[in-house]
Amino acid sequence: MALKYESQVRPPLVVGGKDYHQVTEDIVRPIEAQPSRLWWIGFLISVALLLFGVYSVYREVVYGTGQWNLHKTVGWGWDITNFVWWVGIGHAGTLISAILLLFRQGWRTGVNRAAEAMTIFAVMCAGQFPIWHMGRVWMAFFVLPYPNTRGPLWVNFNSPLLWDVFAISTYFTVSLLFWYTGLIPDLATVRDRAKLKWRKYMYGILSFGWTGSTKHWQRHESLALVLAGLSTPLVLSVHTVVSFDFATSVIPGWHTTIFPPYFVAGAIFSGFAMVQTLLLVTRKVLSLEEYITIEHIEVMNKVIVLTGSIVGIAYLTELFVAWYGQNPYEMWAFMENRANPFSPYGWSYWLMMSCNVLSPQIFWFRKMRRNITVTFFMSVIVNIGMWFERFVIIVTSLYRDYLPSSWATYYTPTIWEIGFYLGTFGLFFTCYFLFSKFFPVIAIAEIKHILKRSGDTYKENMDVVEKKAVDEVYEEAHAAHH
Amino acid sequence: MALKKFVVGVFDDEHNLFNAVRKVRKSGYRLHEVYTPFPLHGLDREMGLRDTSIHTAGFIYGLTGTSLAFGFMTWIFTKDWPLNIGGKPHFALPAWIPIMFEFTVLLSAVGMVLTFCYVCQLAPFVKKHHFHLRSTDDKFVMVLDVSSGNSESEASDFLSGLGASEVNVQVAETGWWLGTYDREQKLGLSREPSH
């Protein structure tokens, strides 16, 4: 019981005087109710976007990557920008569920389930881009090391692109397992409440016959802890490896050692912004304001201002090192192609700077952190900024290469490149809408677990007990001293 | 699978539970299991359950992953098809660290989850007897095994005395069977318990 001591200055994480049954009722209600009109509208828009994406990809597969405006020298354009952007968004979920579990942050319980789901969907979207970018997608399995009739000719294990294959697929698998093992007890809760036959049937299958026995809970806890321990370095490794795709090359603008930490910070930054966007809507629509409280929103805004500032320092460090290193190519890439506002893509650099570094600074003010409208607006701004960060890194480093005669072409995407991107939004939100309808968006068992410690009605009583315990320890120590 | 007779005590709150478990263990009744809607820290100790070794299994799986990735890449790049990549060494250990790491995590996580499902007997279409439907909602359900001699009524009184809000006697399968939750499939409920 004393494993998790919570400071008395912490405000309650669950308000509204809930008891265990009320928690179940509140969280399972959206699953048992008919979907609202708003849900259908959102869902159908997402499916429409998804279908447009499918058609865009179909064109790319049939006619080749020429359907996109990629060219010499911009061989990576919107596709890889979107890939890195989605992977980055996919970092918040595991950070919340794994790293914050290890740090014993009680507030994670309100948001971890939805954030993990978001992670999985974001990684699914991210994976689309490198796969379809291959062009001849029917040969995508060539990236796997399997015995083949070409020698066997193996993949190049020294290449960061192959590390990426391993990193992303491992990340996806582990996040999925982590998410699903956490879901099993909650699905059993839905199953045992179910009145409808099909619901009992479906959730019976999904919940794997969970009973809630103490022995199983003991193993479940141990499993969650070790998976968290494994996911913590994993989540840091994934964006590190993504940054290696750039950093191990010799392109000026990419060839920098700062990339791994800078990418990881940026990933957490954009991931939290996406969590805010989704949860602000989810808590409102599913009336879960008593579980995802303003306190949760405020802590996440603190993470946003911290990581945004780390990203800002990384931007400035890059500029400084470009100047300090006195490599003319590096200087050119940073000072002319990026930081010069009058160069062809200078606008994108300054858009990135203002969205990612300047605007989050308003979160130094408590009033702003606790303002839902500002938070929602900022969460969108941050993700626009983080998209432009990847765009700046990729396109401004490529569009003027070593041969000035090939500089003339200004890279703009075609409708099918944009369609592909919109299609991943469709995929992401289709999945999210289905998730919010059929799965408990808040970890029911975990909320019950912290209820006596962080629920508003219990917390007052607990404070008295804890204060007494602290006093006793103090007196004992005092007595021993004399 | 065996049919056994159980006395089931339903507790409304976890506060009484720790105390009750302690008393049951002292009294000599056979504590079959306690079902809770969420993990109660320390209850496993109180019940005298052994610590789980699932993390040890995870460590072994992880180590297997590391060695497999290392061995496989070494064999390929030094023996099976030594590829000259810009004159770099064939045995390029630093470049293999990312994949070795990812594979360690992958095998460890997948292995542990499969082990967890195996030892807890969890899988789709697996069905088990439920002593109380609200044990996954807000009730804490303590189950005593009275199939070997203990008197049911005595055990029931004992549980009521410990603060159980509801006590009943059930004959149930202890194992699992294939089935779905939309129908009654309690195997052999009509039969008497076989000792």
XYZ file of C-alpha atoms in Angstrom:
677
model
C 0.000 0.000 0.000
C 2.791 2.371 0.819
C 4.333 1.722 -2.574
C 2.727 4.814 -4.035
C 2.874 7.781 -1.763
C 1.305 10.831 -3.271
C 2.138 14.338 -2.177
C -0.598 16.224 -0.408
C -0.185 19.221 -2.667
C -1.359 17.169 -5.625
C -4.907 18.008 -6.598
C -7.278 15.042 -6.969
C -7.116 13.243 -10.314
C -10.669 11.951 -10.243
C -13.378 14.379 -9.212
C -17.128 14.079 -8.777
C -17.105 11.816 -5.716
C -16.940 8.542 -7.643
C -17.081 5.058 -6.244
C -15.901 1.958 -8.081
C -19.217 1.179 -9.674
C -19.686 4.750 -10.828
C -16.280 4.610 -12.542
C -17.372 1.545 -14.486
C -20.692 3.164 -15.379
C -19.111 6.378 -16.605
C -16.446 4.781 -18.759
C -18.513 1.943 -20.198
C -21.547 4.127 -20.937
C -20.387 5.268 -24.413
C -19.819 1.634 -25.399
C -23.310 0.599 -24.387
C -25.076 3.650 -25.818
C -25.993 4.179 -29.440
C -23.398 6.241 -31.274
C -24.376 9.892 -31.506
C -25.067 11.789 -34.696
C -21.781 13.622 -34.189
C -19.957 10.302 -34.030
C -21.499 9.180 -37.322
C -20.630 12.449 -39.048
C -17.035 12.263 -37.854
C -16.752 8.615 -38.717
C -18.135 9.039 -42.232
C -15.850 11.992 -42.954
C -12.902 9.863 -41.822
C -13.953 6.960 -44.008
C -14.344 9.324 -46.969
C -10.824 10.662 -46.393
C -9.552 7.125 -46.103
C -11.133 6.189 -49.424
C -9.597 9.220 -51.087
C -6.260 8.090 -49.675
C -6.793 4.595 -51.006
C -7.481 6.020 -54.466
C -4.377 8.238 -54.283
C -2.248 5.260 -53.354
C -3.883 3.203 -56.082
C -2.779 5.819 -58.643
C 0.713 5.740 -57.238
C 0.906 1.960 -57.449
C -0.477 1.788 -60.982
C 1.391 4.732 -62.505
C 4.465 4.751 -60.255
C 5.966 7.363 -57.978
C 5.841 9.766 -60.910
C 2.356 10.547 -59.662
C 4.134 12.481 -56.967
C 6.233 15.528 -57.691
C 9.383 13.936 -56.336
C 12.277 14.667 -58.623
C 15.978 15.186 -58.753
C 16.950 16.521 -56.298
C 13.976 16.265 -53.950
C 13.729 12.474 -53.796
C 12.125 12.587 -50.369
C 9.238 14.999 -50.133
C 5.836 14.874 -48.524
C 5.941 11.122 -48.103
C 8.958 10.949 -45.801
C 7.908 14.195 -44.102
C 4.594 12.568 -43.272
C 6.293 9.367 -42.207
C 8.494 11.137 -39.658
C 5.577 13.301 -38.545
C 3.313 10.338 -37.841
C 6.037 8.341 -36.122
C 6.728 11.349 -33.943
C 3.073 11.577 -32.964
C 3.230 7.907 -32.128
C 5.695 8.596 -29.346
C 3.455 10.172 -26.749
C 1.384 7.079 -26.055
C 4.244 4.868 -25.031
C 5.915 7.712 -23.210
C 2.776 8.205 -21.138
C 2.136 4.542 -20.564
C 5.713 3.363 -20.032
C 7.967 6.157 -18.832
C 5.331 7.741 -16.633
C 4.508 4.321 -15.192
C 8.127 3.916 -14.166
C 8.096 7.428 -12.716
C 4.898 6.548 -10.835
C 2.968 9.471 -12.239
C -0.605 8.928 -11.140
C -2.083 11.274 -13.731
C -1.126 8.980 -16.562
C -4.023 6.658 -15.735
C -6.600 9.104 -17.056
C -5.021 9.460 -20.443
C -2.851 6.414 -21.110
C -5.398 4.190 -22.842
C -6.404 6.758 -25.454
C -2.801 7.876 -25.899
C -1.641 4.312 -26.481
C -4.403 3.766 -29.015
C -3.335 6.970 -30.715
C 0.236 5.674 -30.795
C -0.765 2.479 -32.511
C -2.891 4.247 -35.112
C -0.191 6.855 -35.739
C 2.454 4.179 -36.280
C 0.079 2.402 -38.677
C -0.223 5.635 -40.657
C 3.518 6.230 -40.537
C 4.283 2.775 -41.856
C 2.285 3.442 -45.017
C 4.691 6.050 -46.318
C 7.971 4.139 -46.596
C 6.061 1.089 -47.834
C 4.282 2.848 -50.722
C 7.303 5.032 -51.362
C 9.103 1.877 -52.453
C 7.196 2.139 -55.717
C 7.122 -1.549 -56.461
C 5.285 -2.317 -53.291
C 4.781 -5.964 -54.141
C 8.473 -6.364 -53.376
C 8.210 -4.760 -49.953
C 9.106 -8.043 -48.292
C 12.624 -7.653 -49.701
C 13.413 -5.561 -46.619
C 13.133 -8.655 -44.434
C 16.153 -10.932 -43.989
C 14.815 -14.239 -45.264
C 16.594 -17.038 -47.147
C 15.991 -16.280 -50.814
C 16.928 -17.506 -54.268
C 19.017 -14.418 -54.971
C 22.119 -15.868 -53.401
C 20.809 -15.758 -50.681
C 21.462 -12.054 -50.825
C 20.790 -10.596 -47.424
C 19.679 -7.131 -46.435
C 22.281 -4.599 -45.353
C 22.308 -4.722 -41.574
C 24.629 -1.720 -41.498
C 22.046 0.563 -43.051
C 19.914 2.891 -40.913
C 17.026 2.296 -43.296
C 17.032 -1.346 -42.259
C 17.367 -0.381 -38.598
C 14.207 1.579 -39.189
C 12.400 -1.512 -40.444
C 13.267 -3.272 -37.209
C 12.636 -0.261 -34.996
C 9.220 0.622 -36.379
C 7.946 -2.936 -36.577
C 9.175 -3.713 -33.057
C 7.683 -0.502 -31.764
C 4.352 -1.258 -33.356
C 4.279 -4.823 -32.035
C 5.315 -3.946 -28.499
C 2.921 -0.984 -28.280
C 0.100 -3.185 -29.508
C 0.877 -5.902 -26.957
C 1.204 -3.397 -24.144
C -2.069 -1.749 -25.076
C -3.953 -4.975 -25.479
C -2.761 -6.653 -22.283
C -3.930 -3.527 -20.480
C -7.283 -3.754 -22.223
C -8.029 -7.371 -21.323
C -9.347 -6.708 -17.764
C -11.417 -3.755 -18.954
C -12.909 -5.758 -21.804
C -13.868 -8.355 -19.212
C -15.652 -5.597 -17.290
C -17.635 -4.725 -20.411
C -18.356 -8.416 -21.016
C -19.684 -9.046 -17.519
C -22.021 -6.059 -17.695
C -23.271 -6.826 -21.163
C -26.977 -7.438 -21.636
C -26.961 -7.971 -25.391
C -26.055 -11.357 -26.772
C -23.668 -10.156 -29.457
C -21.882 -7.924 -26.984
C -21.360 -10.792 -24.564
C -20.120 -12.907 -27.442
C -17.710 -10.304 -28.854
C -16.290 -9.051 -25.580
C -16.099 -12.627 -24.354
C -13.741 -13.428 -27.186
C -11.805 -10.184 -26.833
C -11.313 -10.489 -23.081
C -9.626 -13.921 -23.350
C -11.587 -15.367 -20.417
C -10.196 -12.936 -17.853
C -11.479 -13.508 -14.313
C -9.548 -11.010 -12.210
C -7.948 -13.573 -9.945
C -5.253 -12.258 -7.655
C -2.611 -14.508 -9.139
C -3.433 -13.221 -12.614
C -3.357 -9.629 -11.425
C 0.031 -10.247 -9.860
C 1.405 -11.505 -13.173
C -0.400 -8.761 -15.046
C 1.250 -6.106 -12.901
C 4.654 -7.695 -13.310
C 4.135 -7.946 -17.058
C 3.073 -4.298 -17.296
C 6.095 -3.204 -15.314
C 8.587 -5.149 -17.423
C 6.898 -4.090 -20.661
C 7.159 -0.511 -19.436
C 10.826 -1.053 -18.698
C 11.336 -2.449 -22.193
C 9.263 0.242 -23.884
C 11.121 3.092 -22.253
C 14.407 2.592 -24.115
C 12.382 1.395 -27.094
C 10.455 4.630 -27.459
C 13.694 6.588 -27.240
C 15.360 4.267 -29.734
C 12.650 4.542 -32.377
C 12.991 8.209 -33.133
C 16.733 7.947 -32.632
C 16.826 5.391 -35.413
C 14.532 7.556 -37.560
C 16.961 10.427 -37.041
C 19.818 8.125 -38.104
C 18.158 7.894 -41.523
C 19.259 11.478 -41.881
C 22.182 11.877 -39.506
C 24.321 9.054 -40.897
C 24.147 10.511 -44.399
C 26.563 13.182 -45.627
C 23.956 15.722 -46.757
C 24.639 19.175 -45.273
C 21.748 19.897 -42.923
C 21.292 16.243 -42.045
C 24.793 15.237 -41.044
C 24.607 16.354 -37.406
C 25.125 14.473 -34.154
C 22.400 16.438 -32.384
C 19.657 14.674 -34.332
C 18.761 11.786 -31.981
C 17.885 13.816 -28.850
C 16.445 16.593 -30.976
C 14.173 14.175 -32.823
C 13.079 12.415 -29.652
C 12.165 15.698 -27.959
C 10.293 16.793 -31.065
C 8.457 13.488 -31.194
C 7.258 13.783 -27.605
C 6.333 17.395 -28.262
C 4.138 16.620 -31.253
C 2.786 13.455 -29.659
C 1.545 15.326 -26.617
C 0.010 17.950 -28.850
C -1.934 15.243 -30.667
C -2.991 13.683 -27.362
C -4.351 17.085 -26.339
C -6.224 17.510 -29.606
C -7.857 14.111 -29.287
C -8.557 14.109 -25.574
C -10.024 17.591 -25.448
C -12.619 16.411 -27.931
C -13.012 12.931 -26.419
C -13.572 14.128 -22.854
C -16.170 16.596 -24.034
C -18.064 14.267 -26.375
C -18.034 11.267 -24.011
C -18.471 13.519 -20.927
C -15.357 12.257 -19.199
C -14.354 15.610 -17.728
C -14.214 14.102 -14.265
C -11.514 11.660 -15.318
C -9.535 13.746 -17.775
C -9.516 16.837 -15.635
C -8.058 20.256 -16.164
C -5.135 19.025 -14.039
C -4.316 16.411 -16.676
C -4.444 19.039 -19.375
C -2.207 21.328 -17.403
C 0.488 18.689 -16.809
C 0.508 17.813 -20.484
C 0.884 21.475 -21.350
C 3.896 21.563 -19.059
C 5.390 18.678 -21.018
C 4.647 20.594 -24.226
C 6.406 23.744 -23.094
C 9.376 21.712 -21.856
C 9.838 19.640 -24.987
C 9.066 22.630 -27.216
C 11.862 24.510 -25.537
C 14.242 21.570 -25.902
C 13.409 21.547 -29.600
C 14.040 25.313 -29.679
C 17.460 24.880 -28.121
C 18.216 22.199 -30.686
C 17.308 24.587 -33.536
C 19.569 27.271 -32.130
C 22.376 24.802 -31.466
C 22.216 23.687 -35.077
C 22.573 27.245 -36.267
C 25.402 27.910 -33.850
C 27.301 24.772 -34.809
C 26.843 25.541 -38.506
C 28.482 28.886 -37.889
C 31.069 27.617 -35.421
C 32.043 24.656 -37.592
C 32.807 26.955 -40.537
C 32.039 24.289 -43.078
C 30.862 26.289 -46.114
C 28.299 23.684 -47.202
C 26.863 23.370 -43.732
C 26.756 27.173 -43.444
C 24.951 27.421 -46.743
C 22.396 24.781 -45.819
C 21.517 26.483 -42.553
C 22.028 30.185 -43.140
C 20.900 30.472 -46.729
C 18.505 27.602 -47.427
C 16.780 27.713 -44.055
C 17.314 30.790 -41.894
C 17.273 33.357 -44.701
C 13.607 34.380 -44.824
C 13.970 35.504 -48.449
C 15.297 32.198 -49.771
C 12.678 30.067 -51.588
C 11.830 27.928 -48.531
C 12.786 30.464 -45.853
C 9.104 30.896 -45.008
C 8.811 27.270 -43.929
C 11.741 27.633 -41.536
C 10.231 30.665 -39.843
C 6.809 29.065 -39.757
C 8.403 26.142 -37.952
C 10.231 28.457 -35.552
C 7.136 30.422 -34.637
C 4.862 27.384 -34.239
C 7.278 25.200 -32.295
C 9.459 27.517 -30.304
C 7.718 30.855 -29.844
C 4.042 30.001 -29.498
C 4.311 27.237 -26.828
C 6.006 29.747 -24.540
C 2.571 31.028 -23.543
C 2.323 27.854 -21.489
C 4.626 29.384 -18.930
C 1.430 31.064 -17.698
C -0.812 28.930 -15.525
C -3.880 30.683 -16.851
C -3.015 29.660 -20.403
C -2.192 26.085 -19.419
C -5.633 25.746 -17.887
C -7.507 27.345 -20.760
C -9.103 24.678 -22.911
C -9.619 26.806 -26.008
C -6.012 27.999 -25.949
C -4.791 24.441 -25.370
C -6.780 23.081 -28.277
C -5.631 25.849 -30.587
C -2.017 25.402 -29.487
C -2.136 21.631 -29.936
C -3.045 22.131 -33.580
C -0.419 24.855 -34.043
C 2.265 22.613 -32.570
C 1.461 19.814 -34.965
C 1.515 22.175 -37.919
C 4.892 23.387 -36.692
C 6.205 19.881 -36.238
C 5.089 18.927 -39.712
C 7.032 21.881 -41.048
C 10.059 20.881 -39.003
C 10.292 17.612 -40.946
C 9.508 19.416 -44.185
C 12.299 21.914 -43.512
C 14.780 19.191 -42.631
C 13.980 17.127 -45.699
C 13.188 19.594 -48.454
C 15.498 22.503 -47.664
C 18.424 20.107 -47.448
C 17.620 18.552 -50.804
C 16.218 21.170 -53.133
C 19.552 22.831 -53.803
C 22.178 20.163 -54.185
C 25.823 20.372 -55.144
C 25.018 21.166 -58.766
C 23.495 24.640 -59.082
C 22.116 23.863 -62.554
C 19.540 21.602 -60.931
C 18.370 24.240 -58.489
C 15.577 25.726 -60.525
C 12.795 23.313 -59.597
C 10.636 24.348 -56.670
C 9.087 21.273 -55.091
C 5.317 21.332 -54.652
C 3.200 18.240 -54.019
C 0.661 16.857 -56.467
C -2.938 16.248 -55.501
C -2.121 12.527 -55.071
C 0.660 13.269 -52.616
C -1.736 15.412 -50.636
C -4.417 12.763 -51.063
C -2.153 10.132 -49.569
C -1.535 12.359 -46.563
C -5.243 13.070 -46.141
C -5.840 9.346 -46.492
C -3.684 8.632 -43.461
C -5.774 11.148 -41.534
C -8.742 9.113 -42.661
C -7.117 5.902 -41.442
C -6.121 7.477 -38.151
C -9.516 8.952 -37.345
C -11.481 5.948 -38.609
C -9.509 3.818 -36.177
C -9.887 6.367 -33.410
C -13.644 6.667 -33.879
C -14.023 2.883 -33.794
C -11.800 2.709 -30.724
C -13.799 5.361 -28.874
C -17.007 3.529 -29.657
C -16.028 -0.047 -28.901
C -13.266 0.156 -26.317
C -13.053 1.807 -22.908
C -11.151 5.031 -23.660
C -9.942 5.219 -20.067
C -8.229 2.359 -18.265
C -11.030 1.368 -15.882
C -9.017 -0.895 -13.602
C -6.209 1.630 -13.343
C -8.570 4.445 -12.425
C -10.048 2.247 -9.685
C -6.544 1.485 -8.545
C -5.739 5.157 -7.946
C -9.241 6.133 -6.826
C -8.631 5.778 -3.103
C -5.423 7.700 -3.389
C -6.341 10.388 -5.879
C -10.123 10.507 -5.977
C -11.455 13.709 -4.433
C -13.652 12.116 -1.750
C -11.053 9.655 -0.563
C -8.073 11.911 -0.799
C -9.062 14.020 2.207
C -9.307 10.952 4.408
C -6.063 9.580 3.068
C -4.298 12.842 3.770
C -5.131 12.494 7.456
C -3.864 8.918 7.529
C -0.698 9.822 5.692
C -0.005 12.832 7.845
C -0.332 10.641 10.906
C 2.089 8.122 9.429
C 4.583 10.857 8.626
C 4.278 12.261 12.145
C 4.931 8.858 13.624
C 8.033 8.358 11.536
C 9.218 11.812 12.517
C 8.652 11.157 16.209
C 10.430 7.822 16.037
C 13.398 9.375 14.315
C 13.373 12.160 16.848
C 13.275 9.736 19.739
C 16.087 7.665 18.305
C 18.171 10.769 17.940
C 18.002 11.599 21.631
C -10.841 -30.261 -14.901
C -12.506 -31.054 -11.685
C -15.839 -30.088 -10.222
C -15.517 -28.669 -6.758
C -17.721 -27.085 -4.171
C -17.002 -23.539 -3.105
C -18.257 -21.047 -0.586
C -18.228 -17.578 -2.094
C -18.047 -14.402 -0.032
C -18.640 -11.046 -1.672
C -16.997 -7.987 -0.126
C -18.001 -4.437 -0.953
C -14.744 -2.857 -0.021
C -11.110 -3.851 -0.118
C -10.488 -2.659 3.449
C -11.982 -5.753 5.047
C -10.381 -7.996 2.504
C -6.808 -7.992 3.769
C -7.963 -8.725 7.274
C -10.323 -11.429 6.027
C -7.592 -13.137 4.025
C -5.350 -13.176 7.077
C -8.068 -14.737 9.232
C -8.997 -17.321 6.611
C -5.418 -18.473 6.368
C -5.154 -18.767 10.144
C -8.460 -20.622 10.391
C -7.352 -23.469 8.162
C -9.967 -23.019 5.462
C -8.676 -23.574 1.962
C -8.553 -20.223 0.183
C -9.237 -21.015 -3.458
C -8.846 -17.537 -4.940
C -9.731 -13.877 -4.502
C -11.191 -12.053 -7.507
C -10.819 -8.278 -7.626
C -11.745 -5.630 -10.199
C -8.272 -4.138 -10.069
C -4.874 -5.192 -8.703
C -4.595 -4.855 -4.940
C -0.992 -4.420 -3.984
C 0.085 -6.708 -1.214
C -2.914 -9.026 -1.450
C -0.786 -11.657 -3.171
C 1.630 -11.611 -0.229
C -1.209 -11.736 2.229
C -2.584 -14.798 0.446
C 0.834 -16.430 0.574
C 1.225 -16.537 -3.189
C 4.670 -17.032 -4.570
C 6.151 -14.084 -6.471
C 5.724 -14.410 -10.200
C 8.806 -15.272 -12.265
C 7.411 -13.841 -15.463
C 10.124 -11.172 -15.479
C 12.782 -13.897 -15.393
C 11.165 -15.437 -18.442
C 11.259 -12.001 -20.072
C 14.960 -11.717 -19.339
C 15.674 -15.091 -20.906
C 13.620 -14.247 -23.999
C 15.449 -10.943 -24.283
C 18.829 -12.596 -24.023
C 17.756 -15.069 -26.704
C 16.837 -12.126 -28.928
C 20.185 -10.438 -28.438
C 22.163 -13.574 -29.187
C 20.007 -14.535 -32.161
C 20.362 -11.108 -33.753
C 24.079 -10.988 -33.029
C 24.731 -14.530 -34.223
C 22.656 -14.172 -37.354
C 24.247 -10.924 -38.468
C 27.731 -12.205 -37.692
C 27.145 -15.368 -39.705
C 25.711 -13.486 -42.670
C 28.298 -10.728 -42.868
C 31.422 -12.708 -42.051
C 30.621 -16.137 -43.416
C 27.594 -16.537 -45.632
C 27.896 -13.469 -47.824
C 30.606 -11.028 -46.760
C 29.504 -7.833 -48.447
C 31.995 -5.066 -49.050
C 30.268 -1.873 -48.005
C 32.636 1.015 -48.684
C 35.574 -0.995 -47.375
C 34.144 -1.103 -43.888
C 34.857 -4.113 -41.651
C 32.656 -7.150 -42.178
C 32.260 -7.600 -38.460
C 30.655 -4.199 -37.863
C 29.440 -4.582 -34.308
C 28.583 -0.918 -33.572
C 26.329 -0.799 -36.631
C 24.457 -3.871 -35.413
C 23.586 -2.507 -31.996
C 20.263 -0.974 -33.085
C 18.975 -4.230 -34.546
C 20.313 -6.284 -31.641
C 18.512 -3.965 -29.263
C 15.240 -3.969 -31.176
C 15.279 -7.734 -31.472
C 15.970 -8.095 -27.754
C 12.929 -5.976 -26.953
C 10.783 -7.722 -29.538
C 11.484 -11.257 -28.358
C 11.262 -10.292 -24.725
C 7.896 -8.543 -25.127
C 6.299 -11.125 -27.394
C 7.642 -14.001 -25.324
C 6.451 -12.506 -22.068
C 2.962 -11.801 -23.342
C 2.643 -15.316 -24.727
C 3.953 -16.756 -21.463
C 1.518 -14.589 -19.537
C -1.360 -15.822 -21.647
C -0.204 -19.395 -21.221
C 0.279 -19.395 -17.467
C -2.966 -17.497 -16.894
C -4.726 -19.627 -19.511
C -5.967 -16.646 -21.460
C -6.985 -16.881 -25.092
C -9.902 -16.046 -27.344
C -12.815 -18.492 -26.880
C -11.520 -19.552 -23.489
C -14.230 -19.566 -20.880
C -13.992 -19.912 -17.121
C -16.464 -20.103 -14.294
C -17.389 -16.737 -12.844
C -18.264 -16.709 -9.191
C -19.715 -13.221 -9.298
C -20.372 -11.047 -12.338
C -19.512 -7.862 -10.511
C -16.055 -9.046 -9.543
C -14.850 -7.184 -12.621
C -16.814 -4.112 -11.601
C -16.816 -3.212 -7.909
C -17.024 -6.378 -5.798
C -14.191 -8.262 -4.153
C -14.947 -11.953 -4.217
C -13.303 -14.422 -1.910
C -13.728 -18.106 -2.724
C -13.152 -20.904 -0.210
C -12.739 -24.490 -1.373
C -14.984 -26.685 0.767
C -14.938 -29.787 -1.407
C -12.666 -31.661 1.006
C -14.640 -31.925 4.178
C -15.262 -28.423 5.487
C -18.852 -27.728 6.340
C -20.540 -25.310 3.965
C -22.679 -23.628 6.549
C -19.767 -23.156 8.903
C -17.684 -21.638 6.150
C -20.592 -19.388 5.134
C -21.026 -18.136 8.666
C -17.311 -17.614 8.925
C -17.259 -15.434 5.787
C -20.288 -13.430 6.923
C -18.513 -12.839 10.181
C -15.552 -11.436 8.313
C -17.756 -8.791 6.706
C -18.903 -10.394 3.463
C -22.086 -8.706 2.297
C -23.265 -11.745 0.396
C -22.399 -15.430 0.820
C -23.405 -18.363 -1.355
C -22.381 -21.895 -2.222
C -21.394 -22.819 -5.782
C -20.289 -25.982 -7.494
C -17.946 -25.127 -10.295
C -15.303 -26.231 -12.710
C -11.829 -25.088 -11.698
C -10.314 -25.118 -15.145
C -11.239 -23.534 -18.440
C -13.128 -24.793 -21.449
C -13.789 -23.619 -24.971
C -16.907 -21.522 -25.124
C -18.445 -18.113 -25.549
C -20.008 -15.853 -22.976
C -23.358 -15.383 -24.685
C -24.604 -18.794 -23.525
C -24.621 -20.940 -20.426
C -21.909 -23.500 -20.825
C -21.031 -24.385 -17.260
C -19.916 -27.944 -17.661
C -21.494 -30.567 -15.465
C -23.187 -28.227 -13.016
C -25.865 -30.770 -12.229
C -23.401 -33.392 -11.073
C -22.303 -33.766 -7.487
C -18.709 -32.808 -6.720
C -16.324 -35.696 -7.208
C -13.710 -35.977 -4.515
